[in-house]
JSON list of C-alpha atoms in Angstrom, two decimals:
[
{"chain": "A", "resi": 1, "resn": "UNK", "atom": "CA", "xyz": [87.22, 135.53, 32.94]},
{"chain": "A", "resi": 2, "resn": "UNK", "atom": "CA", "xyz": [90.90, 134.36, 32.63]},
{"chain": "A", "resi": 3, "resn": "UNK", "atom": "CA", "xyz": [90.69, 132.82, 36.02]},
{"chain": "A", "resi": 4, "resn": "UNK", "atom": "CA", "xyz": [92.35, 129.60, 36.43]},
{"chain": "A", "resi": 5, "resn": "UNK", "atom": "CA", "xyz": [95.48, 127.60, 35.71]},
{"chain": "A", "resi": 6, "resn": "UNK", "atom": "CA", "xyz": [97.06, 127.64, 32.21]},
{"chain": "A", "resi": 7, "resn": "UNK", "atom": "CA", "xyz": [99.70, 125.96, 30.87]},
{"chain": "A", "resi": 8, "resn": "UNK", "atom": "CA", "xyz": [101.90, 127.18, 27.81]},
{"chain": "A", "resi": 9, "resn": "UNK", "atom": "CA", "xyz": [102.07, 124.01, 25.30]},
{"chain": "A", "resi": 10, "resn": "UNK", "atom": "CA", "xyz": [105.99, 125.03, 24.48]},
{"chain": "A", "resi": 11, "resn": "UNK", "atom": "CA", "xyz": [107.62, 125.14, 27.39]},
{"chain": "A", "resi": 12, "resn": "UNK", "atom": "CA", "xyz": [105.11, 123.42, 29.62]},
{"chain": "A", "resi": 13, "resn": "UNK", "atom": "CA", "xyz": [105.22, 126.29, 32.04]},
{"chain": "A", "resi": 14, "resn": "UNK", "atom": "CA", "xyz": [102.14, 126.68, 34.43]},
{"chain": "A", "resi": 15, "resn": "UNK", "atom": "CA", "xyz": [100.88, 130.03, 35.57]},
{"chain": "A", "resi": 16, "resn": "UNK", "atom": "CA", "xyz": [97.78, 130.47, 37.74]},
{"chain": "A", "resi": 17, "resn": "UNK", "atom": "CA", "xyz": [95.33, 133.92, 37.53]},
{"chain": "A", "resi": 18, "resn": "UNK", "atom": "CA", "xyz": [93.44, 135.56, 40.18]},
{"chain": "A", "resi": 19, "resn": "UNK", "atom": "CA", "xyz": [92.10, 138.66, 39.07]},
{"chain": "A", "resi": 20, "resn": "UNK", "atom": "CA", "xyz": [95.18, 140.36, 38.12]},
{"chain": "A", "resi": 21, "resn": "UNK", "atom": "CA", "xyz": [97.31, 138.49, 39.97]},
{"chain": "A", "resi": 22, "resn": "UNK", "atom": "CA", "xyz": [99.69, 136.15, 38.17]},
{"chain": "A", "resi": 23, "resn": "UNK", "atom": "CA", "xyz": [101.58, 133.26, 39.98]},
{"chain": "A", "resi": 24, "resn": "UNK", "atom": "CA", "xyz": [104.11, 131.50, 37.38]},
{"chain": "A", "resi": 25, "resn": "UNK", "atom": "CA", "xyz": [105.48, 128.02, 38.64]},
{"chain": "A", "resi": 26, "resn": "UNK", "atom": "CA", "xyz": [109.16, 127.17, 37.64]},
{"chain": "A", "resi": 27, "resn": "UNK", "atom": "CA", "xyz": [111.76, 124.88, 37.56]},
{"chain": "A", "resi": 28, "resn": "UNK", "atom": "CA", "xyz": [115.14, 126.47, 37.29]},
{"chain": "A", "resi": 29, "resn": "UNK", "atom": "CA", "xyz": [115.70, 130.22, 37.02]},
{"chain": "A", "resi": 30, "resn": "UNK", "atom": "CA", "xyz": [114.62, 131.20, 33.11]},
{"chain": "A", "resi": 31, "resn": "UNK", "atom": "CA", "xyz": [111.84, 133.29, 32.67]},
{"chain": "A", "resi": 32, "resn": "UNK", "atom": "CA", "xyz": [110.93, 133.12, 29.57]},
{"chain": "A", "resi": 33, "resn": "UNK", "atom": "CA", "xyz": [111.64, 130.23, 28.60]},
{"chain": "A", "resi": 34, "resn": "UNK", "atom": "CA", "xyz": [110.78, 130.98, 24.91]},
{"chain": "A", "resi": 35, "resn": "UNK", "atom": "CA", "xyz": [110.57, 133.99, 22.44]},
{"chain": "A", "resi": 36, "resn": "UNK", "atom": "CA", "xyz": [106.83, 135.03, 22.02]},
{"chain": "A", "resi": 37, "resn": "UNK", "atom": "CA", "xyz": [105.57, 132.91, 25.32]},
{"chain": "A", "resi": 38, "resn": "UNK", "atom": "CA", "xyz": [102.73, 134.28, 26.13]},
{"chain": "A", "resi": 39, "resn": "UNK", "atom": "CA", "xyz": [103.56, 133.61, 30.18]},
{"chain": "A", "resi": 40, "resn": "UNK", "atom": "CA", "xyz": [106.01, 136.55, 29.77]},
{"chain": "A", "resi": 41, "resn": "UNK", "atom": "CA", "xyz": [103.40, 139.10, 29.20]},
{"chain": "A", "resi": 42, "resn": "UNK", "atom": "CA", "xyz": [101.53, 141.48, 31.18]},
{"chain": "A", "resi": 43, "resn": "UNK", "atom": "CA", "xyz": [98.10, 140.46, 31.99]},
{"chain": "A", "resi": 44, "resn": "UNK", "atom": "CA", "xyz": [96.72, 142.97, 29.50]},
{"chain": "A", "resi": 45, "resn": "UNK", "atom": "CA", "xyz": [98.50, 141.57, 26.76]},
{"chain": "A", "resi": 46, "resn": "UNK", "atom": "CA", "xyz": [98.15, 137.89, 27.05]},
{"chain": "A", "resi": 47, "resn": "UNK", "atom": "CA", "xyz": [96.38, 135.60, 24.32]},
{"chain": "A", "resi": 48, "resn": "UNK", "atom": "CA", "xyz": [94.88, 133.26, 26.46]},
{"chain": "A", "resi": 49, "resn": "UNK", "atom": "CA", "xyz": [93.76, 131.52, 23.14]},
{"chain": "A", "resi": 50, "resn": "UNK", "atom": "CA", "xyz": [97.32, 130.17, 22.61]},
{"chain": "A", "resi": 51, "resn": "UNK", "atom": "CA", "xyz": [96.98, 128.88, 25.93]},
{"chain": "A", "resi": 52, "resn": "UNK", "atom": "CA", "xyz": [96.07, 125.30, 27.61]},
{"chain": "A", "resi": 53, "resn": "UNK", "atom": "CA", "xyz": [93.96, 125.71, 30.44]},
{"chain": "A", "resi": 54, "resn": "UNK", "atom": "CA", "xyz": [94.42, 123.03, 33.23]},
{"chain": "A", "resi": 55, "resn": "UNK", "atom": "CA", "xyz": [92.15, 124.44, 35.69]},
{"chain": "B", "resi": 1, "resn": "UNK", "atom": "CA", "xyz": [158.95, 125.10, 68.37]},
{"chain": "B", "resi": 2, "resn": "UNK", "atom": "CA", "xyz": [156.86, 123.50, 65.48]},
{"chain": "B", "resi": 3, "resn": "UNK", "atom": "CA", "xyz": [159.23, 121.64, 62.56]},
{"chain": "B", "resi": 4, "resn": "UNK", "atom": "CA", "xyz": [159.03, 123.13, 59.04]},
{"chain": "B", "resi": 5, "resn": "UNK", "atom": "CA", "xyz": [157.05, 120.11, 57.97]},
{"chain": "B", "resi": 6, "resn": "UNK", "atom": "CA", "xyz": [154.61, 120.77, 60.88]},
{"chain": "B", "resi": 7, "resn": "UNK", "atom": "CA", "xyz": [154.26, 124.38, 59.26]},
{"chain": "B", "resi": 8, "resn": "UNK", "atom": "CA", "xyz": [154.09, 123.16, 55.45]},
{"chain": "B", "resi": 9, "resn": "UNK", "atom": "CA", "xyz": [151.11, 121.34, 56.46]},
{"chain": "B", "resi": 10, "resn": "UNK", "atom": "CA", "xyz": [149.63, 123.76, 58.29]},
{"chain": "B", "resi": 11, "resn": "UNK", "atom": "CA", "xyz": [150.34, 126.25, 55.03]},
{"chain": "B", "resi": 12, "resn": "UNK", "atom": "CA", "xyz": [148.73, 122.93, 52.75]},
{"chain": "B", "resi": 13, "resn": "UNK", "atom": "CA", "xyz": [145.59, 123.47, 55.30]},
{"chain": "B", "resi": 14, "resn": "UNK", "atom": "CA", "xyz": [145.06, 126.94, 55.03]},
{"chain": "B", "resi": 15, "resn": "UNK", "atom": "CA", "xyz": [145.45, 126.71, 51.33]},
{"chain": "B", "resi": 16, "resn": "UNK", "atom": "CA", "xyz": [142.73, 123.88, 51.00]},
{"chain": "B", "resi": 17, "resn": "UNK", "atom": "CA", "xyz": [140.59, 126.02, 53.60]},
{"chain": "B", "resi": 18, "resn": "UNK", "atom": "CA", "xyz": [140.92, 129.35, 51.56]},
{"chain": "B", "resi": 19, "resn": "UNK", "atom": "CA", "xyz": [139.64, 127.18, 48.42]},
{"chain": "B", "resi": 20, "resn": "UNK", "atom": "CA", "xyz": [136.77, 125.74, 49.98]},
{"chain": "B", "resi": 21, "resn": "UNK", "atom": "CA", "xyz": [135.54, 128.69, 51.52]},
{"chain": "B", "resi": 22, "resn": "UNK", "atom": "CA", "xyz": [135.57, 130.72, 47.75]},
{"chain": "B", "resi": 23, "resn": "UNK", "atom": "CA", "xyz": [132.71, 130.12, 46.06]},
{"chain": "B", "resi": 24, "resn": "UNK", "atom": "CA", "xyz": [134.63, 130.86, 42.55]},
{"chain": "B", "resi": 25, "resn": "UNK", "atom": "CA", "xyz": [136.81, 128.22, 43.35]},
{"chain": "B", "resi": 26, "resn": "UNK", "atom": "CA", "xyz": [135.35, 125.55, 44.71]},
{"chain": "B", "resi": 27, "resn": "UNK", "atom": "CA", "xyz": [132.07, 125.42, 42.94]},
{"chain": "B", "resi": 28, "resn": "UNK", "atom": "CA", "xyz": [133.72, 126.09, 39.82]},
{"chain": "B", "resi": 29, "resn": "UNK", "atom": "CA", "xyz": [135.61, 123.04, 39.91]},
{"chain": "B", "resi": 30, "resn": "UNK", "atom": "CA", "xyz": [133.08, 121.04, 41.03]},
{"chain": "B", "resi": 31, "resn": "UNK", "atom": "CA", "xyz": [131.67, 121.85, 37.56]},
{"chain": "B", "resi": 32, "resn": "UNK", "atom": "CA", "xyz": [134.69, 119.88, 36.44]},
{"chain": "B", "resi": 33, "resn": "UNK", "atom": "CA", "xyz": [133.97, 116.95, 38.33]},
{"chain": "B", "resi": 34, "resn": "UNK", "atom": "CA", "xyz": [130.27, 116.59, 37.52]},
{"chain": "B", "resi": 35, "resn": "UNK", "atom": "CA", "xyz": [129.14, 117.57, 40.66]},
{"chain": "B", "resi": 36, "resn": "UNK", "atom": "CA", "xyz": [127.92, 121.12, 39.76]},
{"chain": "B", "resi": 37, "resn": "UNK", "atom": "CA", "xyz": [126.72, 122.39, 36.53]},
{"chain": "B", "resi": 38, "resn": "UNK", "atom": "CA", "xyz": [126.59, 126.07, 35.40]},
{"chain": "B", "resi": 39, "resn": "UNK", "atom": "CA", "xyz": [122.94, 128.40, 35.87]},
{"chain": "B", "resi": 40, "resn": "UNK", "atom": "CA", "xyz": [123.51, 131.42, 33.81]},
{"chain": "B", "resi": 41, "resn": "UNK", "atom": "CA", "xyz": [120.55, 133.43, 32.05]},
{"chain": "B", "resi": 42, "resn": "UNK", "atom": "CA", "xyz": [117.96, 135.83, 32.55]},
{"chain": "B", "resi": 43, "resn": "UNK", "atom": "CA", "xyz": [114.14, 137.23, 33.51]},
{"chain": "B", "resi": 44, "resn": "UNK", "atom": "CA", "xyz": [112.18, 139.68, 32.31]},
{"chain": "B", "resi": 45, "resn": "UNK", "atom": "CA", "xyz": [108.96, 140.81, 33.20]},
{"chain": "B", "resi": 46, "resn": "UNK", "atom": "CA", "xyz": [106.53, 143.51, 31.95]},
{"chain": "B", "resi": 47, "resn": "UNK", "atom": "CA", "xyz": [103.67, 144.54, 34.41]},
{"chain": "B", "resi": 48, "resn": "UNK", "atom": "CA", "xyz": [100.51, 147.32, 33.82]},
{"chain": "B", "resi": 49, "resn": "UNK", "atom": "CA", "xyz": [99.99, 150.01, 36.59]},
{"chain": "B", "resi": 50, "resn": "UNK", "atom": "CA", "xyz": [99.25, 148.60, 40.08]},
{"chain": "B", "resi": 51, "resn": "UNK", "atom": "CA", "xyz": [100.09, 144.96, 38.87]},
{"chain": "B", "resi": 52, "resn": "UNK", "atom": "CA", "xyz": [101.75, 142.22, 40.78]},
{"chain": "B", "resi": 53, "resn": "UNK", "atom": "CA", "xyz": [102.89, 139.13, 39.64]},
{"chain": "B", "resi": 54, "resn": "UNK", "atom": "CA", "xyz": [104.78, 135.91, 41.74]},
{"chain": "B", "resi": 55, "resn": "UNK", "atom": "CA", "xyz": [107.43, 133.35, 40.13]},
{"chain": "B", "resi": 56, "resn": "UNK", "atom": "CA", "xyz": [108.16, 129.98, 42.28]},
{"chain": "B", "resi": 57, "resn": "UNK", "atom": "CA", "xyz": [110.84, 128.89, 41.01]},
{"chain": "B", "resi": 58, "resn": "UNK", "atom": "CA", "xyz": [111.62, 125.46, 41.85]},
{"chain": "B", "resi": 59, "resn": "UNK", "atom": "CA", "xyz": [115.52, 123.75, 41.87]},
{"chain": "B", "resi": 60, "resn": "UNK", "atom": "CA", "xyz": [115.78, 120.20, 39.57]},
{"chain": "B", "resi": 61, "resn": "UNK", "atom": "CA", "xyz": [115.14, 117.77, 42.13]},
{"chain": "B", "resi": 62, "resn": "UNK", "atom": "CA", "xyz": [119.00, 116.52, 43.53]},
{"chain": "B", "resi": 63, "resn": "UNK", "atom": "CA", "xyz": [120.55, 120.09, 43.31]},
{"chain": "B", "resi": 64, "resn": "UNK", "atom": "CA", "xyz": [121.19, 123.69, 45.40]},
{"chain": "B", "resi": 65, "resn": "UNK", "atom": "CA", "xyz": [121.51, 126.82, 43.73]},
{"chain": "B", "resi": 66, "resn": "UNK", "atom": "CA", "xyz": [124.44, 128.72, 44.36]},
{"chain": "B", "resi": 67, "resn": "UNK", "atom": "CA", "xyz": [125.19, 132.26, 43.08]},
{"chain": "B", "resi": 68, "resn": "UNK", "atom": "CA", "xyz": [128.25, 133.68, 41.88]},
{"chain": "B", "resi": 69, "resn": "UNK", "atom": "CA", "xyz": [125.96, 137.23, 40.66]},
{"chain": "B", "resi": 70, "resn": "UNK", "atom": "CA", "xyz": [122.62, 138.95, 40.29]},
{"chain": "B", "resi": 71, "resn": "UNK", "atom": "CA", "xyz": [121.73, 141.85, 39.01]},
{"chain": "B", "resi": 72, "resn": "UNK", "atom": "CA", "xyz": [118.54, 143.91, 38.37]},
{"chain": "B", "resi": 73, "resn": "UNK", "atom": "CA", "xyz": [117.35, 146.81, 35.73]},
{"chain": "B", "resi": 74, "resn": "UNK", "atom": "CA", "xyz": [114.35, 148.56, 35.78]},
{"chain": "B", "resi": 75, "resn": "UNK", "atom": "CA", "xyz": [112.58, 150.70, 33.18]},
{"chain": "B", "resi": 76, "resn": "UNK", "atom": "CA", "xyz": [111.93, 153.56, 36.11]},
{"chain": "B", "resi": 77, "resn": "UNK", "atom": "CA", "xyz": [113.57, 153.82, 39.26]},
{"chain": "B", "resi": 78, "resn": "UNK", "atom": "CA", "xyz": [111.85, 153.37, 42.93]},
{"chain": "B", "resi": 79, "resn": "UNK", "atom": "CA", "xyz": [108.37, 152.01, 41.20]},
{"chain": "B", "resi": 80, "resn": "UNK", "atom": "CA", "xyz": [109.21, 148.43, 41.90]},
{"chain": "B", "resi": 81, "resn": "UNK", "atom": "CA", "xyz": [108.32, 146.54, 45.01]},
{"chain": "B", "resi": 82, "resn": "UNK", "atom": "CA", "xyz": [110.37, 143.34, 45.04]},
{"chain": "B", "resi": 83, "resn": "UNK", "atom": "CA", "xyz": [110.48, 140.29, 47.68]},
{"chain": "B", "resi": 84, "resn": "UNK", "atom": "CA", "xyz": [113.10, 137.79, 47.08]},
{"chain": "B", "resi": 85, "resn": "UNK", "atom": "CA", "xyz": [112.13, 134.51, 49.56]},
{"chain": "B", "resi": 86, "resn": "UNK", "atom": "CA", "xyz": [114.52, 131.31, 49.79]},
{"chain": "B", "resi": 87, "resn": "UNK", "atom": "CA", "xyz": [113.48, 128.53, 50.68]},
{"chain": "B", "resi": 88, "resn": "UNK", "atom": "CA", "xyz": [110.24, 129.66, 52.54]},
{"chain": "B", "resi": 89, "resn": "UNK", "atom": "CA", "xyz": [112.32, 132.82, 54.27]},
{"chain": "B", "resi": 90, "resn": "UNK", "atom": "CA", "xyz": [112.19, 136.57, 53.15]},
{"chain": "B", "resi": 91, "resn": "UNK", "atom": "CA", "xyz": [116.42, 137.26, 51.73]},
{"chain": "B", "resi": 92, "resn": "UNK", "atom": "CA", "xyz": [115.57, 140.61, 50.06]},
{"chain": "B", "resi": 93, "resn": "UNK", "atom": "CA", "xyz": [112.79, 142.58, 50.43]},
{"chain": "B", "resi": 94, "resn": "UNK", "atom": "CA", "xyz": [113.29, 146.16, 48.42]},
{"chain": "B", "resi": 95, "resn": "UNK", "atom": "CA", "xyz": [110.41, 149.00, 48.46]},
{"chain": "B", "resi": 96, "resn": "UNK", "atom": "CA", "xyz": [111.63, 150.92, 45.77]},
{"chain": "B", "resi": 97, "resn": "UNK", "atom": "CA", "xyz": [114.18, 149.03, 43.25]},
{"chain": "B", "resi": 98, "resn": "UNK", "atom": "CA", "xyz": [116.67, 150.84, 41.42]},
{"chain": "B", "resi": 99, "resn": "UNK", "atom": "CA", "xyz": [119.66, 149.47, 39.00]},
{"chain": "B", "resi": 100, "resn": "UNK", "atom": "CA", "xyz": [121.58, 147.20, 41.26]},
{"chain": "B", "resi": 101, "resn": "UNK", "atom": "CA", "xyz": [124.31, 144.34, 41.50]},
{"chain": "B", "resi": 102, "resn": "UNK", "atom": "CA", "xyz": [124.92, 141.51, 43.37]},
{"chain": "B", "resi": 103, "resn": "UNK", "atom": "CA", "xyz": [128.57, 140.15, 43.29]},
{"chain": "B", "resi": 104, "resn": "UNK", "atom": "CA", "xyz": [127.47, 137.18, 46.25]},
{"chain": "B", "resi": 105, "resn": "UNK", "atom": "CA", "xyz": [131.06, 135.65, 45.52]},
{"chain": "B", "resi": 106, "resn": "UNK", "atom": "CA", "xyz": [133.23, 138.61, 46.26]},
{"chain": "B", "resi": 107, "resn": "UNK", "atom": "CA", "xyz": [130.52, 140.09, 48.94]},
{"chain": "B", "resi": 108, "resn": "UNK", "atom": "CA", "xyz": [130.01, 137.04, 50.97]},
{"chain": "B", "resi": 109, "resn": "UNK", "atom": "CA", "xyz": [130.38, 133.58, 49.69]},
{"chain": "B", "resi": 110, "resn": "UNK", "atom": "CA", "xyz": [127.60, 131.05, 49.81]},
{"chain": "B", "resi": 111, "resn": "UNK", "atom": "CA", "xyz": [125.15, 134.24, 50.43]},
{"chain": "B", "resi": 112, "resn": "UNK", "atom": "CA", "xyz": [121.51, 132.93, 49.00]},
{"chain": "B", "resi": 113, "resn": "UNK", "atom": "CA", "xyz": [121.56, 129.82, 48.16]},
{"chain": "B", "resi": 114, "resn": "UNK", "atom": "CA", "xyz": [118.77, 128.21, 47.34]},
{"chain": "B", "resi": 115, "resn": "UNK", "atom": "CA", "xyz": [118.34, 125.13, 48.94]},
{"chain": "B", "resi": 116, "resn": "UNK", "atom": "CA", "xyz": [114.89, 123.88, 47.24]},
{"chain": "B", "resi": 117, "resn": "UNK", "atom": "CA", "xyz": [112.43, 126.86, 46.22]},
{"chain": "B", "resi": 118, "resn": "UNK", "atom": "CA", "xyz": [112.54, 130.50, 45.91]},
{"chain": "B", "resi": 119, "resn": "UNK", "atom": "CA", "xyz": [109.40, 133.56, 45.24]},
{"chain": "B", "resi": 120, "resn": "UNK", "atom": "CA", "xyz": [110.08, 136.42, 43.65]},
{"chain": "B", "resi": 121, "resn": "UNK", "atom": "CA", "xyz": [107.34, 139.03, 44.42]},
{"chain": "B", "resi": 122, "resn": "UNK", "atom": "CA", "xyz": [106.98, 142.00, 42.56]},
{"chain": "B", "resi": 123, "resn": "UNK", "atom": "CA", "xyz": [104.32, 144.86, 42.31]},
{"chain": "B", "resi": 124, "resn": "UNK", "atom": "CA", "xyz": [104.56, 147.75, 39.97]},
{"chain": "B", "resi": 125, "resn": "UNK", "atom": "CA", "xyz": [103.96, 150.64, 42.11]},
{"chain": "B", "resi": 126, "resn": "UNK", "atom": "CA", "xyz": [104.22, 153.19, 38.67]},
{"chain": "B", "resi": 127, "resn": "UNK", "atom": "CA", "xyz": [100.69, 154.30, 37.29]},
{"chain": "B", "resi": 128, "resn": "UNK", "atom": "CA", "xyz": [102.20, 153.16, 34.19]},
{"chain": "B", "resi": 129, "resn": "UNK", "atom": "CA", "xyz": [103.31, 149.88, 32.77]},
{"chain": "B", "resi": 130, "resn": "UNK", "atom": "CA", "xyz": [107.03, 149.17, 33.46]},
{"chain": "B", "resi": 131, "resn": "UNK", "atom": "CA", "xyz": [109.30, 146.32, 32.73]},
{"chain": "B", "resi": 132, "resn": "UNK", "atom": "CA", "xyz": [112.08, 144.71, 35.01]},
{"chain": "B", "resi": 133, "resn": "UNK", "atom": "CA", "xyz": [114.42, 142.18, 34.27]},
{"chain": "B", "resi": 134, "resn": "UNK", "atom": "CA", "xyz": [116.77, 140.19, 36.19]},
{"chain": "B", "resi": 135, "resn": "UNK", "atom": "CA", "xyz": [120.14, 138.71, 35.17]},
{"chain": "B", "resi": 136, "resn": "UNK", "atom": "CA", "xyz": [122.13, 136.16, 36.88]},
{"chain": "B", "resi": 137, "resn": "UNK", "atom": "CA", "xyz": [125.29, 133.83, 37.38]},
{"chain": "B", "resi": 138, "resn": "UNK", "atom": "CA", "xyz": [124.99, 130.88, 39.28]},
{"chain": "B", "resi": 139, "resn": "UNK", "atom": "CA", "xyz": [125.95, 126.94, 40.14]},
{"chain": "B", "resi": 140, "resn": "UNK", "atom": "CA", "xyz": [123.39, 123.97, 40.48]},
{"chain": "B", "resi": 141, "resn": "UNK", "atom": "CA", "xyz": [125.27, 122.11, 43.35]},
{"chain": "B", "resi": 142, "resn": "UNK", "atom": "CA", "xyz": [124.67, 118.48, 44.18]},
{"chain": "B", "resi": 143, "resn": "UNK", "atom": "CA", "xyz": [122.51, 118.30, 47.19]},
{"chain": "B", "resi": 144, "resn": "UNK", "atom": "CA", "xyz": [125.54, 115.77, 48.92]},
{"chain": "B", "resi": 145, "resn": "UNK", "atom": "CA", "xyz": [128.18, 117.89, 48.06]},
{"chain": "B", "resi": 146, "resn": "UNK", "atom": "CA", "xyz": [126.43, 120.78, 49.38]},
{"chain": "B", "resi": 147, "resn": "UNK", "atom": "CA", "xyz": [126.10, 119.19, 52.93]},
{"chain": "B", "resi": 148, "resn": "UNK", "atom": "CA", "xyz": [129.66, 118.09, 52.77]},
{"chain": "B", "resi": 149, "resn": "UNK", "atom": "CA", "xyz": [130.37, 121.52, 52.34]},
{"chain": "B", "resi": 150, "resn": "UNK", "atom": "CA", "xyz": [128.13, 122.55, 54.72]},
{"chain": "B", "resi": 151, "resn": "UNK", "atom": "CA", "xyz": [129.62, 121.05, 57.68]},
{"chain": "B", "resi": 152, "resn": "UNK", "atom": "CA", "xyz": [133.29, 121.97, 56.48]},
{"chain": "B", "resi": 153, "resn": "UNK", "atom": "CA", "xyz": [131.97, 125.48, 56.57]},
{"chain": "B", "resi": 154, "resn": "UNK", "atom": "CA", "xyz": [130.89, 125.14, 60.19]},
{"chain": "B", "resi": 155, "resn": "UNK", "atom": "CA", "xyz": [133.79, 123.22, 61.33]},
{"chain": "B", "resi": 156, "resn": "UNK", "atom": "CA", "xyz": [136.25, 125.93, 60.21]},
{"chain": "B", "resi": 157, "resn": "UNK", "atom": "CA", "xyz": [134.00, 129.04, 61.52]},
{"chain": "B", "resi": 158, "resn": "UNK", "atom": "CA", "xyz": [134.84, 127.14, 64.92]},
{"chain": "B", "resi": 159, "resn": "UNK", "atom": "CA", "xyz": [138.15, 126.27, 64.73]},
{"chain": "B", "resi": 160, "resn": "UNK", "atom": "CA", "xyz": [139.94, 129.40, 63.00]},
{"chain": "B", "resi": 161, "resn": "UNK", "atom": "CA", "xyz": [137.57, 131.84, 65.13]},
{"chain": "B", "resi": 162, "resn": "UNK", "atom": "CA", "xyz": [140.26, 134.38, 66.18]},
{"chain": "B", "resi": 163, "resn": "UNK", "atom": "CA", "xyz": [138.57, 135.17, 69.38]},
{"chain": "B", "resi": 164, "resn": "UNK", "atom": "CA", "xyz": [138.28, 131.39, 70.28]},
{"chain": "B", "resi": 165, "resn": "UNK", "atom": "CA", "xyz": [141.07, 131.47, 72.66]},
{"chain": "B", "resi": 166, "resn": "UNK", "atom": "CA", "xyz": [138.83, 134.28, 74.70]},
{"chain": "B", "resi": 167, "resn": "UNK", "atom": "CA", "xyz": [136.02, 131.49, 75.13]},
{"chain": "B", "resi": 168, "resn": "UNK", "atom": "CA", "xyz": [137.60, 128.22, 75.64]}
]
C-alpha cells in the first residue's frame, strides 16, 4: 500500500499516509506549491510513482 | 489645567498608540523597514467522499504570522468539517463550512497569529468528492518585533482601560 512518508522531488514537500489519511508538512502557507504536484491531489488520484518515498 | 504643549503630546501619544494598535499600519510599515515581509497566496484541496486530510504548516524559523485576511470557498456548502489550530490551540473549529471571509484587521487586530505552527483539519463530510480552497493576506513578523509589540499591546490595554479609574 501507499503507506508511508513521501516526499515530492520539486518542492521538497513531505506528506505522510495512513490509510486514507493524508498529513502534509509545511513551511509557510502555500499549498501547492507547484502546478501538477502530486501532494495537491486527492488520495485517489495520486501517482505515487512520481513520488520519493522517505519512509 | 494642563498647558497646550502638555495636550499636543498627549494628542502625539494617542496618535502613535492608534498606529500601533492597527495592524494595516503598523505591520505594513514594518515591511518597509525589513522587519516584516508580505504572505499573500492560496490553498486548495480536493478530497473523495468521507476523506480527511491535515496540513502543518510551519512559520520560517525567526518570524510570526500575522493576518490582514482569510477567506474560504467551497465546491458545496455545509459538507466541510474544518479545524483551524495555532500554535497547538483549537482558533476555528467549523462543522459545516460555507463561503466565508475573514477581514482580522478591521474585525480585531492581531486576531490569529501564528506564533510558530498551525493544523488545518479538514474532512469531507459529502458522499462525493469536493474541493475547498483557501485564500489569504498576511505579514511574516520578526519574532523581536513581535514581542516588542506584544508588551506595548498589554501596556496600553492597562493604561487607557476606561473603567480603570473604577479599580484603582
Amino acid at each position: 500500500m501507499s503507506d508511508g512518508r513521501w516526499k515530492c522531488p520539486t518542492c521538497k514537500i513531505e506528506m505522510q499516509v495512513r490509510g486514507r489519511k493524508l498529513t502534509i508538512f509545511m513551511v509557510g502557507m502555500q499549498f501547492p506549491k507547484h502546478k501538477g504536484c502530486e501532494l495537491g491531489k486527492d488520495i485517489d488520484h495520486i501517482d505515487f510513482s512520481k513520488l520519493e518515498k522517505i519512509g | 489645567m494642563p498647558t497646550t504643549e502638555e495636550l499636543l503630546e498627549k494628542l502625539l501619544e494617542l496618535g502613535r498608540l492608534e498606529f500601533w494598535l492597527d495592524t494595516s499600519k503598523y505591520v505594513s510599515a514594518m515591511t518597509e523597514i525589513g522587519q516584516a515581509s508580505l504572505d499573500m497566496g492560496m490553498w486548495s484541496i480536493t478530497l473523495a467522499a468521507g476523506d480527511s486530510i491535515e496540513i502543518s504548516f510551519t512559520n520560517p524559523s525567526g518570524y510570526v504570522w500575522v493576518p490582514h485576511y482569510e477567506g474560504l470557498r467551497v465546491s458545496t456548502g455545509n459538507v466541510f468539517e474544518v479545524s483551524l489550530i495555532r500554535d497547538g490551540k483549537v482558533f476555528l473549529y467549523m462543522p459545516g463550512v460555507v463561503d466565508m471571509d475573514y477581514y482580522w484587521s478591521l474585525i480585531s487586530p492581531y486576531t490569529g497569529i501564528i506564533e510558530t505552527t498551525a493544523d488545518l483539519q479538514i474532512t469531507n463530510n459529502s458522499a462525493a468528492t469536493e474541493w475547498i480552497v483557501g485564500g489569504y493576506i498576511g505579514r511574516y513578523l520578526t519574532t523581536e518585533r513581535y514581542r516588542v509589540f506584544k508588551e506595548m499591546f498589554r501596556e496600553a490595554a492597562l493604561k487607557y482601560d476606561p473603567m480603570r479609574p473604577l479599580y484603582e
